[in-house]
Short mmCIF file of C-alpha atoms and ligand atoms in Angstrom, two decimals:
data_model
loop_
_atom_site.label_atom_id
_atom_site.label_comp_id
_atom_site.label_asym_id
_atom_site.label_seq_id
_atom_site.Cartn_x
_atom_site.Cartn_y
_atom_site.Cartn_z
CA UNK A 584 -4.86 -31.97 19.52
CA UNK A 585 -6.45 -31.07 16.19
CA UNK A 586 -7.31 -27.78 14.96
CA UNK A 587 -10.25 -25.55 16.04
CA UNK A 588 -12.13 -23.91 13.14
CA UNK A 589 -14.65 -21.13 13.69
CA UNK A 590 -17.38 -20.09 11.15
CA UNK A 591 -17.69 -16.39 11.60
CA UNK A 592 -21.17 -15.67 10.43
CA UNK A 593 -21.89 -19.39 10.91
CA UNK A 594 -25.74 -18.81 10.60
CA UNK A 595 -25.30 -17.58 6.93
CA UNK A 596 -26.83 -19.34 3.90
CA UNK A 597 -23.32 -19.62 2.55
CA UNK A 598 -22.30 -21.92 5.48
CA UNK A 599 -23.89 -25.18 4.55
CA UNK A 600 -21.50 -25.86 1.51
CA UNK A 601 -18.45 -25.07 3.55
CA UNK A 602 -19.72 -27.20 6.48
CA UNK A 603 -20.05 -30.11 4.09
CA UNK A 604 -16.60 -29.88 2.82
CA UNK A 605 -15.26 -29.48 6.22
CA UNK A 606 -17.03 -32.74 7.22
CA UNK A 607 -15.60 -34.69 4.35
CA UNK A 608 -12.12 -33.43 4.63
CA UNK A 609 -11.91 -33.10 8.51
CA UNK A 610 -9.19 -35.66 8.82
CA UNK A 611 -6.84 -34.23 6.19
CA UNK A 612 -7.31 -30.87 7.92
CA UNK A 613 -6.74 -32.35 11.35
CA UNK A 614 -9.94 -30.67 12.25
CA UNK A 615 -11.14 -31.68 15.69
CA UNK A 616 -13.47 -28.76 16.81
CA UNK A 617 -15.87 -26.65 14.80
CA UNK A 618 -17.68 -23.64 16.24
CA UNK A 619 -20.49 -21.79 14.32
CA UNK A 620 -20.45 -18.23 15.62
CA UNK A 621 -22.95 -15.56 14.73
CA UNK A 622 -24.70 -12.58 16.33
CA UNK A 623 -27.93 -13.83 14.95
CA UNK A 624 -29.03 -16.27 17.69
CA UNK A 625 -31.82 -17.81 15.74
CA UNK A 626 -30.01 -18.44 12.53
CA UNK A 627 -26.86 -19.82 14.33
CA UNK A 628 -29.10 -22.01 16.44
CA UNK A 629 -30.89 -23.64 13.40
CA UNK A 630 -27.63 -24.23 11.53
CA UNK A 631 -25.66 -25.20 14.60
CA UNK A 632 -28.18 -27.83 15.78
CA UNK A 633 -28.61 -29.16 12.20
CA UNK A 634 -24.74 -29.50 11.73
CA UNK A 635 -24.29 -31.09 15.21
CA UNK A 636 -26.89 -33.79 14.32
CA UNK A 637 -25.61 -34.24 10.67
CA UNK A 638 -22.02 -34.60 11.66
CA UNK A 639 -22.74 -36.96 14.60
CA UNK A 640 -25.02 -39.22 12.44
CA UNK A 641 -22.59 -39.42 9.51
CA UNK A 642 -19.92 -40.72 11.95
CA UNK A 643 -17.87 -37.36 12.15
CA UNK A 644 -15.45 -37.23 15.04
CA UNK A 645 -15.46 -33.38 14.88
CA UNK A 646 -16.90 -31.74 18.00
CA UNK A 647 -19.53 -29.35 16.68
CA UNK A 648 -20.96 -26.30 18.67
CA UNK A 649 -22.64 -22.97 18.14
CA UNK A 650 -22.58 -19.78 20.09
CA UNK A 651 -23.31 -16.06 19.97
CA UNK A 652 -20.47 -15.48 22.37
CA UNK A 653 -17.50 -14.19 20.48
CA UNK A 654 -15.01 -14.79 23.37
CA UNK A 655 -15.91 -18.29 23.74
CA UNK A 656 -15.85 -18.79 19.91
CA UNK A 657 -12.49 -17.13 19.25
CA UNK A 658 -10.47 -18.47 22.23
CA UNK A 659 -8.17 -21.11 21.06
CA UNK A 660 -9.08 -20.84 17.33
CA UNK A 661 -6.78 -21.88 14.66
CA UNK A 662 -8.73 -20.89 11.56
CA UNK A 663 -11.60 -18.48 11.18
CA UNK A 664 -13.83 -18.63 7.89
CA UNK A 665 -15.55 -15.32 7.85
CA UNK A 666 -18.68 -14.25 5.76
CA UNK A 667 -20.83 -11.79 7.49
CA UNK A 668 -23.73 -9.65 6.20
CA UNK A 669 -24.86 -6.87 8.60
CA UNK A 670 -28.58 -6.04 7.73
CA UNK A 671 -28.83 -9.59 6.03
CA UNK A 672 -30.38 -9.75 2.41
CA UNK A 673 -33.21 -7.62 3.61
CA UNK A 674 -30.96 -4.61 3.61
CA UNK A 675 -29.36 -5.74 0.35
CA UNK A 676 -32.79 -5.67 -1.32
CA UNK A 677 -33.48 -2.21 0.13
CA UNK A 678 -30.18 -0.88 -1.36
CA UNK A 679 -30.91 -2.51 -4.69
CA UNK A 680 -34.26 -0.97 -4.88
CA UNK A 681 -33.02 2.49 -4.15
CA UNK A 682 -30.36 2.15 -6.90
CA UNK A 683 -32.66 0.64 -9.48
CA UNK A 684 -35.45 3.25 -8.87
CA UNK A 685 -32.78 5.94 -9.64
CA UNK A 686 -31.82 4.25 -12.79
CA UNK A 687 -28.40 2.80 -11.65
CA UNK A 688 -26.95 -0.57 -10.91
CA UNK A 689 -27.88 -1.96 -7.49
CA UNK A 690 -25.65 -5.02 -7.50
CA UNK A 691 -24.46 -5.74 -3.93
CA UNK A 692 -20.73 -5.61 -4.67
CA UNK A 693 -20.65 -3.29 -7.70
CA UNK A 694 -22.24 0.22 -7.99
CA UNK A 695 -23.65 1.96 -5.03
CA UNK A 696 -25.21 -1.37 -3.65
CA UNK A 697 -21.54 -2.26 -3.03
CA UNK A 698 -20.77 1.09 -1.48
CA UNK A 699 -23.68 0.77 1.12
CA UNK A 700 -22.77 -2.84 1.91
CA UNK A 701 -19.18 -1.57 2.47
CA UNK A 702 -20.35 0.99 4.92
CA UNK A 703 -22.28 -1.53 6.83
CA UNK A 704 -19.58 -4.14 6.81
CA UNK A 705 -16.32 -2.40 7.33
CA UNK A 706 -16.79 -1.31 11.05
CA UNK A 707 -18.27 -4.75 11.79
CA UNK A 708 -15.35 -6.81 10.30
CA UNK A 709 -12.66 -4.51 11.79
CA UNK A 710 -14.12 -5.09 15.25
CA UNK A 711 -14.05 -8.72 14.68
CA UNK A 712 -10.40 -8.71 13.63
CA UNK A 713 -9.66 -6.73 16.87
CA UNK A 714 -11.05 -9.62 18.71
CA UNK A 715 -9.09 -12.06 16.77
CA UNK A 716 -5.85 -10.15 17.69
CA UNK A 717 -6.86 -10.15 21.42
CA UNK A 718 -8.11 -13.77 21.62
CA UNK A 719 -6.40 -15.98 18.88
CA UNK A 720 -3.63 -13.90 17.54
CA UNK A 721 -2.01 -16.80 15.68
CA UNK A 722 -5.18 -17.91 13.97
CA UNK A 723 -5.75 -17.48 10.22
CA UNK A 724 -8.69 -15.61 8.82
CA UNK A 725 -9.85 -16.61 5.53
CA UNK A 726 -12.41 -13.79 4.47
CA UNK A 727 -15.13 -14.27 2.05
CA UNK A 728 -17.24 -11.35 3.32
CA UNK A 729 -18.37 -8.93 0.50
CA UNK A 730 -17.80 -6.30 -0.85
CA UNK A 731 -14.41 -8.04 -0.75
CA UNK A 732 -12.76 -5.47 -2.98
CA UNK A 733 -13.58 -2.54 -0.67
CA UNK A 734 -13.30 -4.66 2.62
CA UNK A 735 -9.90 -6.07 1.91
CA UNK A 736 -8.51 -2.56 1.18
CA UNK A 737 -9.77 -1.64 4.67
CA UNK A 738 -8.44 -4.76 6.46
CA UNK A 739 -4.98 -4.59 5.03
CA UNK A 740 -4.81 -0.93 5.68
CA UNK A 741 -5.84 -1.25 9.36
CA UNK A 742 -4.18 -4.55 9.92
CA UNK A 743 -0.99 -4.93 7.63
CA UNK A 744 0.50 -7.67 9.68
CA UNK A 745 -2.69 -9.72 10.39
CA UNK A 746 -2.88 -13.34 9.19
CA UNK A 747 -5.88 -12.46 6.89
CA UNK A 748 -6.31 -13.75 3.36
CA UNK A 749 -9.20 -12.06 1.30
CA UNK A 750 -10.65 -14.50 -1.31
CA UNK A 751 -13.49 -14.83 -3.78
CA UNK A 752 -14.84 -17.88 -5.48
CA UNK A 753 -15.67 -16.10 -8.85
CA UNK A 754 -12.41 -16.54 -10.44
CA UNK A 755 -12.06 -20.38 -9.75
CA UNK A 756 -15.74 -20.70 -10.86
CA UNK A 757 -15.16 -19.18 -14.17
CA UNK A 758 -11.88 -21.03 -14.53
CA UNK A 759 -13.75 -24.30 -13.90
CA UNK A 760 -16.16 -23.35 -16.81
CA UNK A 761 -13.16 -22.45 -19.08
CA UNK A 762 -11.53 -25.82 -18.25
CA UNK A 763 -14.60 -27.85 -18.98
CA UNK A 764 -14.96 -26.02 -22.33
CA UNK A 765 -11.45 -27.27 -23.37
CA UNK A 766 -12.34 -30.74 -21.67
CA UNK A 767 -9.48 -30.33 -19.19
CA UNK A 768 -9.06 -30.69 -15.65
CA UNK A 769 -8.77 -27.36 -13.96
CA UNK A 770 -5.77 -28.62 -12.02
CA UNK A 771 -3.99 -29.23 -15.26
CA UNK A 772 -4.46 -25.54 -16.39
CA UNK A 773 -2.39 -22.51 -15.15
CA UNK A 774 -4.30 -19.32 -15.62
CA UNK A 775 -2.84 -15.95 -15.36
CA UNK A 776 -5.23 -13.22 -14.02
CA UNK A 777 -5.03 -9.63 -12.82
CA UNK A 778 -7.28 -6.82 -11.56
CA UNK A 779 -9.25 -6.00 -8.52
CA UNK A 780 -11.95 -8.39 -6.85
CA UNK A 781 -14.94 -8.51 -9.10
CA UNK A 782 -13.05 -6.43 -11.64
CA UNK A 783 -10.25 -8.37 -13.40
CA UNK A 784 -9.05 -10.09 -16.58
CA UNK A 785 -7.49 -13.35 -17.60
CA UNK A 786 -4.42 -12.99 -19.82
CA UNK A 787 -3.31 -16.56 -20.40
CA UNK A 788 -4.78 -19.96 -20.09
CA UNK A 789 -1.99 -22.48 -20.29
CA UNK A 790 -2.55 -26.21 -20.74
CA UNK A 791 -0.38 -28.97 -19.52
CA UNK A 792 1.93 -28.69 -22.46
CA UNK A 793 2.31 -24.91 -21.83
CA UNK A 794 0.25 -23.88 -24.82
CA UNK A 795 -1.90 -20.86 -24.24
CA UNK A 796 -5.53 -21.64 -25.00
CA UNK A 797 -6.72 -17.98 -24.72
CA UNK A 798 -6.35 -17.32 -28.47
CA UNK A 799 -8.52 -20.45 -29.23
CA UNK A 800 -11.21 -19.18 -26.74
CA UNK A 801 -11.11 -15.82 -28.31
CA UNK A 802 -11.42 -17.22 -31.81
CA UNK A 803 -14.36 -19.22 -30.80
CA UNK A 804 -16.18 -16.36 -29.27
CA UNK A 805 -15.34 -13.79 -31.79
CA UNK A 806 -16.39 -16.09 -34.69
CA UNK A 807 -19.69 -16.72 -32.87
CA UNK A 808 -19.03 -20.41 -32.33
CA UNK A 809 -20.03 -20.05 -28.76
CA UNK A 810 -22.02 -17.38 -26.86
CA UNK A 811 -21.70 -18.76 -23.47
CA UNK A 812 -19.75 -21.19 -21.15
CA UNK A 813 -21.10 -23.98 -19.23
CA UNK A 814 -20.89 -23.42 -15.48
CA UNK A 815 -18.91 -25.88 -13.39
CA UNK A 816 -20.87 -24.67 -10.42
CA UNK A 817 -23.75 -27.24 -9.46
CA UNK A 818 -25.63 -24.52 -7.25
CA UNK A 819 -25.86 -21.85 -9.90
CA UNK A 820 -26.34 -23.89 -13.16
CA UNK A 821 -30.03 -23.68 -13.15
CA UNK A 822 -30.35 -19.95 -11.88
CA UNK A 823 -31.37 -17.57 -14.60
CA UNK A 824 -29.32 -14.83 -13.07
CA UNK A 825 -26.20 -16.83 -13.39
CA UNK A 826 -27.12 -18.13 -16.83
CA UNK A 827 -27.53 -14.45 -18.09
CA UNK A 828 -24.27 -13.49 -16.27
CA UNK A 829 -22.21 -16.19 -18.00
CA UNK A 830 -23.65 -15.20 -21.40
CA UNK A 831 -23.03 -11.50 -20.83
CA UNK A 832 -19.47 -12.32 -19.75
CA UNK A 833 -18.85 -14.02 -23.09
CA UNK A 834 -20.44 -11.27 -24.82
CA UNK A 835 -18.22 -8.82 -23.21
CA UNK A 836 -15.15 -10.72 -24.30
CA UNK A 837 -16.47 -10.63 -27.85
CA UNK A 838 -16.47 -6.81 -27.80
CA UNK A 839 -13.36 -6.40 -25.70
CA UNK A 840 -11.27 -9.46 -27.00
CA UNK A 841 -7.89 -8.59 -25.50
CA UNK A 842 -8.47 -10.54 -22.33
CA UNK A 843 -11.20 -12.69 -20.85
CA UNK A 844 -13.20 -10.57 -18.37
CA UNK A 845 -14.52 -11.41 -14.93
CA UNK A 846 -18.25 -11.50 -15.22
CA UNK A 847 -18.70 -8.61 -12.83
CA UNK A 848 -17.32 -6.16 -15.35
CA UNK A 849 -20.66 -6.33 -16.99
CA UNK A 850 -21.83 -3.96 -14.36
CA UNK A 851 -19.32 -1.22 -15.37
CA UNK A 852 -18.82 -1.80 -19.15
CA UNK A 853 -22.43 -2.75 -20.17
CA UNK A 854 -24.48 -1.53 -17.21
CA UNK A 855 -27.37 -0.51 -19.60
CA UNK A 856 -27.61 -4.20 -20.66
CA UNK A 857 -27.20 -5.59 -17.19
CA UNK A 858 -29.91 -3.36 -16.00
CA UNK A 859 -32.42 -4.79 -18.43
CA UNK A 860 -32.67 -7.82 -16.16
CA UNK A 861 -33.26 -5.67 -13.06
CA UNK A 862 -36.66 -5.38 -11.47
CA UNK A 863 -37.52 -3.26 -8.66
CA UNK A 864 -40.20 -5.42 -7.45
CA UNK A 865 -38.08 -8.42 -7.24
CA UNK A 866 -34.44 -7.98 -6.95
CA UNK A 867 -31.49 -10.46 -6.58
CA UNK A 868 -31.84 -9.95 -2.80
CA UNK A 869 -35.61 -10.82 -2.93
CA UNK A 870 -34.73 -13.86 -4.95
CA UNK A 871 -32.13 -15.07 -2.45
CA UNK A 872 -34.51 -14.55 0.45
CA UNK A 873 -37.39 -16.39 -1.35
CA UNK A 874 -35.06 -19.15 -2.49
CA UNK A 875 -31.91 -20.11 -0.69
CA UNK A 876 -32.69 -18.55 2.60
CA UNK A 877 -36.25 -20.13 2.92
CA UNK A 878 -34.80 -23.60 1.76
CA UNK A 879 -32.04 -23.66 4.11
CA UNK A 880 -33.82 -22.63 7.22
CA UNK A 881 -36.86 -24.62 6.57
CA UNK A 882 -34.66 -27.71 6.15
CA UNK A 883 -32.89 -26.98 9.47
CA UNK A 884 -36.25 -26.65 11.18
CA UNK A 885 -37.67 -29.82 9.67
CA UNK A 886 -34.56 -31.90 10.70
CA UNK A 887 -34.45 -30.45 14.20
CA UNK A 888 -38.21 -31.21 14.59
CA UNK A 889 -37.70 -34.80 13.36
CA UNK A 890 -34.74 -35.17 15.63
CA UNK A 891 -32.64 -36.66 12.93
CA UNK A 892 -30.71 -35.62 9.72
CA UNK A 893 -30.63 -39.07 8.22
CA UNK A 894 -32.67 -38.11 5.31
CA UNK A 895 -30.87 -34.85 4.77
CA UNK A 896 -27.48 -33.92 3.18
CA UNK A 897 -25.61 -30.84 2.38
CA UNK A 898 -23.81 -30.20 -0.89
CA UNK A 899 -20.19 -29.56 -1.35
CA UNK A 900 -19.55 -27.12 -4.18
CA UNK A 901 -16.77 -24.84 -5.56
CA UNK A 902 -17.27 -22.22 -2.83
CA UNK A 903 -16.77 -24.61 -0.02
CA UNK A 904 -13.92 -26.36 -1.62
CA UNK A 905 -12.11 -23.23 -2.47
CA UNK A 906 -11.76 -21.85 1.10
CA UNK A 907 -10.94 -25.38 2.37
CA UNK A 908 -8.32 -25.80 -0.30
CA UNK A 909 -6.63 -22.64 0.95
CA UNK A 910 -6.77 -23.74 4.46
CA UNK A 911 -5.19 -27.07 3.44
CA UNK A 912 -2.44 -25.28 1.54
CA UNK A 913 -1.61 -23.37 4.69
CA UNK A 914 -1.67 -26.22 7.06
CA UNK A 915 0.39 -28.47 4.89
CA UNK A 916 2.55 -25.73 3.25
CA UNK A 917 1.65 -26.95 -0.30
CA UNK A 918 2.50 -23.62 -1.91
CA UNK A 919 -0.28 -24.28 -4.39
CA UNK A 920 -1.49 -21.47 -6.75
CA UNK A 921 -4.69 -19.64 -5.84
CA UNK A 922 -6.18 -16.21 -6.76
CA UNK A 923 -6.25 -13.98 -3.69
CA UNK A 924 -6.51 -10.39 -2.88
CA UNK A 925 -3.42 -8.78 -1.43
CA UNK A 926 -1.49 -5.58 -1.45
CA UNK A 927 0.09 -5.21 -4.82
CA UNK A 928 3.71 -4.59 -3.63
CA UNK A 929 4.82 -4.76 -7.28
CA UNK A 930 2.93 -7.73 -8.61
CA UNK A 931 1.45 -5.28 -11.12
CA UNK A 932 4.43 -3.15 -11.91
CA UNK A 933 2.65 0.04 -13.09
CA UNK A 934 -0.03 0.03 -10.44
CA UNK A 935 0.00 1.57 -6.81
CA UNK A 936 2.15 -0.82 -4.70
CA UNK A 937 -0.08 -0.21 -1.65
CA UNK A 938 -3.24 -0.92 -3.40
CA UNK A 939 -5.05 -4.28 -2.80
CA UNK A 940 -5.31 -6.29 -6.12
CA UNK A 941 -6.51 -9.68 -7.08
CA UNK A 942 -3.86 -11.86 -8.53
CA UNK A 943 -2.52 -15.35 -8.43
CA UNK A 944 -0.28 -16.23 -5.49
CA UNK A 945 1.34 -19.44 -4.02
CA UNK A 946 -0.18 -20.25 -0.78
CA UNK A 947 1.77 -22.00 2.16
CA UNK A 948 2.25 -21.80 5.85
CA UNK A 949 3.66 -18.29 5.61
CA UNK A 950 0.46 -17.06 3.69
CA UNK A 951 0.31 -15.89 0.19
CA UNK A 952 3.12 -15.02 -1.98
CA UNK A 953 1.79 -13.16 -5.14
CA UNK A 954 3.09 -13.93 -8.46
CA UNK A 955 4.60 -11.23 -10.76
CA UNK A 956 2.17 -10.12 -13.43
CA UNK A 957 4.22 -7.27 -14.94
CA UNK A 958 2.85 -4.24 -16.61
CA UNK A 959 -0.81 -3.95 -17.60
CA UNK A 960 -2.27 -1.99 -20.62
CA UNK A 961 -3.71 1.37 -20.36
CA UNK A 962 -7.39 0.49 -20.89
CA UNK A 963 -7.43 -2.01 -17.93
CA UNK A 964 -5.15 0.22 -15.93
CA UNK A 965 -7.35 3.11 -16.39
CA UNK A 966 -10.45 1.40 -15.34
CA UNK A 967 -8.55 -0.02 -12.26
CA UNK A 968 -7.14 3.42 -11.22
CA UNK A 969 -10.62 4.82 -11.08
CA UNK A 970 -12.19 1.86 -9.29
CA UNK A 971 -9.33 1.72 -6.89
CA UNK A 972 -9.75 5.50 -6.13
CA UNK A 973 -13.43 4.82 -5.56
CA UNK A 974 -12.65 1.85 -3.21
CA UNK A 975 -10.06 3.89 -1.12
CA UNK A 976 -12.40 6.84 -0.72
CA UNK A 977 -15.16 4.39 0.26
CA UNK A 978 -12.80 3.15 3.02
CA UNK A 979 -11.85 6.68 4.03
CA UNK A 980 -15.53 7.60 4.37
CA UNK A 981 -16.20 4.52 6.49
CA UNK A 982 -13.28 5.16 8.78
CA UNK A 983 -13.63 9.00 9.12
CA UNK A 984 -17.38 9.55 8.72
CA UNK A 985 -16.83 12.34 6.23
CA UNK A 986 -19.88 13.05 3.98
CA UNK A 987 -17.82 14.90 1.55
CA UNK A 988 -15.44 11.93 1.16
CA UNK A 989 -18.34 9.63 0.61
CA UNK A 990 -19.67 11.85 -2.14
CA UNK A 991 -16.41 11.84 -3.73
CA UNK A 992 -16.23 8.05 -3.66
CA UNK A 993 -19.73 7.87 -5.15
CA UNK A 994 -18.67 10.28 -8.07
CA UNK A 995 -15.72 7.94 -8.83
CA UNK A 996 -17.98 4.86 -9.33
CA UNK A 997 -18.39 4.30 -13.02
CA UNK A 998 -22.17 3.24 -12.50
CA UNK A 999 -22.88 6.87 -11.51
CA UNK A 1000 -23.59 9.33 -14.47
CA UNK A 1001 -23.78 12.62 -12.72
CA UNK A 1002 -23.69 14.59 -9.41
CA UNK A 1003 -27.47 14.86 -9.16
CA UNK A 1004 -28.12 11.05 -9.29
CA UNK A 1005 -24.93 10.39 -7.18
CA UNK A 1006 -25.97 12.78 -4.43
CA UNK A 1007 -29.59 11.60 -4.47
CA UNK A 1008 -28.70 7.97 -4.20
CA UNK A 1009 -26.12 8.45 -1.48
CA UNK A 1010 -28.49 10.35 0.48
CA UNK A 1011 -31.43 7.77 0.09
CA UNK A 1012 -29.00 5.03 0.99
CA UNK A 1013 -27.90 6.89 4.09
CA UNK A 1014 -31.31 7.31 5.28
CA UNK A 1015 -32.17 3.68 4.71
CA UNK A 1016 -29.04 2.52 6.30
CA UNK A 1017 -29.09 4.76 9.58
CA UNK A 1018 -28.82 1.69 11.83
CA UNK A 1019 -25.68 0.33 10.14
CA UNK A 1020 -23.56 3.10 8.64
CA UNK A 1021 -21.24 5.29 10.62
CA UNK A 1022 -22.59 8.74 11.07
CA UNK A 1023 -21.64 10.87 8.08
CA UNK A 1024 -20.94 14.62 8.78
C1 G6P B 1677 -20.38 -15.12 -6.34
C2 G6P B 1677 -19.41 -14.07 -5.83
C3 G6P B 1677 -19.85 -13.76 -4.51
C4 G6P B 1677 -21.24 -13.42 -4.34
C5 G6P B 1677 -22.02 -14.49 -4.91
C6 G6P B 1677 -23.46 -13.75 -4.93
O1 G6P B 1677 -20.05 -16.30 -5.68
O2 G6P B 1677 -17.98 -14.33 -6.08
O3 G6P B 1677 -18.98 -12.59 -4.08
O4 G6P B 1677 -21.56 -13.15 -3.04
O5 G6P B 1677 -21.70 -14.82 -6.09
O6 G6P B 1677 -24.53 -14.96 -5.00
P1 G6P B 1677 -25.98 -14.52 -4.56
O7 G6P B 1677 -26.62 -15.86 -4.82
O8 G6P B 1677 -26.08 -14.18 -3.04
O9 G6P B 1677 -26.43 -13.41 -5.43
MN1 MN B 1678 -16.94 -12.66 -4.78
#
């Protein structure tokens, strides 16, 4: 008997890339059954029927199905790949607009867009994990759900013993860009990274001879030789948002050249510059709805209508390969190195041991064993302390329903300039998210 994999949020626009990698690598994963589970019956039907047809017609032996029945989906599962979005991109765009109108960053993981998303997602994800404990307690959950930084804090706090690994494809995507800049294969590089999710820095980029390439990268950036990095990611290469983001990341490195920054730091350290690209009439959420969402579901409809997927194909990219690589490492106990989010437990020696951090780890059948980073400098530590306090209070607010705690969390977010703005945005977001947030009192 092979393994049963479940896509939680299987109707998501992020599923196709993962579905393609699972199809290509089914044999090495010993994958025999794949279930797309979602609470959105229409989306899961579209992607489910598409995938059934596509797998069958390409000769896959994997048994594919889709369902909205969580019990049927989870029973007997070995791996759950989770990416859910309560309120869909529609709610994301509403949050973005409220923030932008009030002059602050609306990004869905940083700023108060992230705060709002966290309040929608935490209760939903904790419910799902309770179901996993009940129905398939030995299964591994690999979580891509955002805002990963805050959500992972909630997950590991509530379920310290659960088999969950919280991951993000941003570090590996940026590492791919760094590798191609140096004409190297990423697998030949060893990179050292520390921080929080969407809030971290690279300290070393060792090549196959043990030489650190970071000083070279710094010199090339500081001297003005390069002002961006070429993306390794096929899906985002042509997307103006990501083109701007990669340029902004390099520009940030030029001004803070100690360590190479994760691109998401732009929303905190240069939020005025990041906001220049924001438009209240057409936010990132709007862009995703008009683009990726439309494209994917229309293609599903076309294929279902035609009754064949023979002239259709899915694309395997970084995002799909990363999560499957991690599942592979667990199944085959490879103890390969990945960047993951886990409780610090001393990996960063001068940071809260109970806080979730994003660091490299060896992944094998026992899960992830984080790699020792040592002490971090005051600047990065200071930023992380404040961000971590914000994340923790956001989790507290989601779990207790305390308005005062929510307000305190908001005030700790670096994108919020003062009480007046913080409280106004919080109240407007609450009003717009009544159907999703816990009640705040
Ligand atoms: C990167 C991040 C994800 C995020 C995604 C946003 O992959 O690591 O956390 O969800 O970008 O992409 P989107 O196209 O939805 O703006
Ligand atoms: Mn991410």
